[in-house]
Amino acid sequence: MKHVHSTHPAVIKRLRRAGGHLASVVAMLEEGRPCLDVAQQLQAVEKAITQAKKALIQDHLDRCLQNMVQGQGDQQAPSLDEFRQITKYL
């Protein structure tokens, strides 16, 4: 059974962008490019992956966990909302 959400295409796009940046980093190192240039490109890789991770986690919270607690009454909703808010700081 496939597990696909509406945000997955955006996450895939971010990860492909990160893959492109990473390939650039490898090429830059092979070419002997300056460390500052390589570090900047590595920062782009890291940021793209971090953003993809955040989008995936937030989507999971919004879709999967929300569906799990819906049947358990309103007492779980404030805890889930607080958890969702704090994960923005990951």
Short mmCIF file of C-alpha atoms in Angstrom, two decimals:
data_model
loop_
_atom_site.label_atom_id
_atom_site.label_comp_id
_atom_site.label_asym_id
_atom_site.label_seq_id
_atom_site.Cartn_x
_atom_site.Cartn_y
_atom_site.Cartn_z
CA MET A 1 0.00 0.00 0.00
CA LYS A 2 1.43 3.35 -1.07
CA HIS A 3 1.71 6.09 1.52
CA VAL A 4 1.49 9.35 -0.45
CA HIS A 5 0.48 12.82 0.66
CA SER A 6 -0.19 15.93 -1.35
CA THR A 7 3.06 17.48 -0.08
CA HIS A 8 5.27 14.60 -1.24
CA PRO A 9 5.89 16.08 -4.72
CA ALA A 10 7.22 19.26 -3.10
CA VAL A 11 9.45 17.21 -0.78
CA ILE A 12 10.73 15.22 -3.74
CA LYS A 13 11.48 18.46 -5.58
CA ARG A 14 13.50 19.76 -2.61
CA LEU A 15 15.42 16.51 -2.33
CA ARG A 16 16.21 16.50 -6.04
CA ARG A 17 17.48 20.05 -5.69
CA ALA A 18 19.65 18.91 -2.78
CA GLY A 19 20.93 16.05 -4.92
CA GLY A 20 21.91 18.51 -7.63
CA HIS A 21 23.70 20.70 -5.11
CA LEU A 22 25.48 17.67 -3.69
CA ALA A 23 26.64 16.60 -7.14
CA SER A 24 27.98 20.13 -7.60
CA VAL A 25 29.90 19.86 -4.33
CA VAL A 26 31.55 16.63 -5.45
CA ALA A 27 32.49 18.20 -8.79
CA MET A 28 33.81 21.31 -7.06
CA LEU A 29 36.04 19.23 -4.81
CA GLU A 30 37.29 17.20 -7.77
CA GLU A 31 38.08 20.44 -9.61
CA GLY A 32 39.96 21.84 -6.62
CA ARG A 33 37.61 24.80 -6.12
CA PRO A 34 38.13 27.11 -3.12
CA CYS A 35 36.85 25.88 0.24
CA LEU A 36 34.60 28.92 0.64
CA ASP A 37 32.76 28.05 -2.57
CA VAL A 38 32.41 24.41 -1.50
CA ALA A 39 31.16 25.42 1.95
CA GLN A 40 28.52 27.68 0.42
CA GLN A 41 27.31 24.86 -1.79
CA LEU A 42 27.25 22.46 1.17
CA GLN A 43 25.12 24.98 3.04
CA ALA A 44 22.62 24.86 0.16
CA VAL A 45 22.54 21.05 0.37
CA GLU A 46 21.97 21.14 4.10
CA LYS A 47 19.22 23.74 3.86
CA ALA A 48 17.37 21.87 1.11
CA ILE A 49 17.43 18.63 3.12
CA THR A 50 16.37 20.40 6.32
CA GLN A 51 13.44 22.03 4.56
CA ALA A 52 12.39 18.71 3.04
CA LYS A 53 12.54 17.07 6.48
CA LYS A 54 10.47 19.83 8.06
CA ALA A 55 7.84 19.64 5.33
CA LEU A 56 7.59 15.87 5.68
CA ILE A 57 7.29 15.99 9.49
CA GLN A 58 4.72 18.78 9.46
CA ASP A 59 2.68 16.93 6.84
CA HIS A 60 2.81 13.78 8.96
CA LEU A 61 1.60 15.68 12.00
CA ASP A 62 -1.14 17.43 10.06
CA ARG A 63 -2.42 14.33 8.32
CA CYS A 64 -1.48 11.08 10.05
CA LEU A 65 -1.41 12.02 13.72
CA GLN A 66 -4.43 14.28 13.40
CA ASN A 67 -6.42 11.34 12.02
CA MET A 68 -5.23 9.13 14.88
CA VAL A 69 -6.41 11.44 17.66
CA GLN A 70 -9.67 12.50 16.02
CA GLY A 71 -11.48 9.48 17.35
CA GLN A 72 -10.20 9.96 20.90
CA GLY A 73 -12.11 13.11 21.76
CA ASP A 74 -11.16 16.73 22.17
CA GLN A 75 -8.83 16.23 25.14
CA GLN A 76 -5.98 15.18 22.80
CA ALA A 77 -6.28 18.18 20.44
CA PRO A 78 -4.41 20.74 22.61
CA SER A 79 -1.49 18.33 23.11
CA LEU A 80 -1.26 17.68 19.38
CA ASP A 81 -1.40 21.41 18.60
CA GLU A 82 1.39 22.12 21.09
CA PHE A 83 3.46 19.27 19.68
CA ARG A 84 2.94 20.61 16.15
CA GLN A 85 4.08 24.07 17.24
CA ILE A 86 7.23 22.87 18.97
CA THR A 87 8.33 20.76 16.00
CA LYS A 88 8.78 23.97 14.01
CA TYR A 89 11.96 24.44 16.04
CA LEU A 90 13.51 21.18 14.83
#
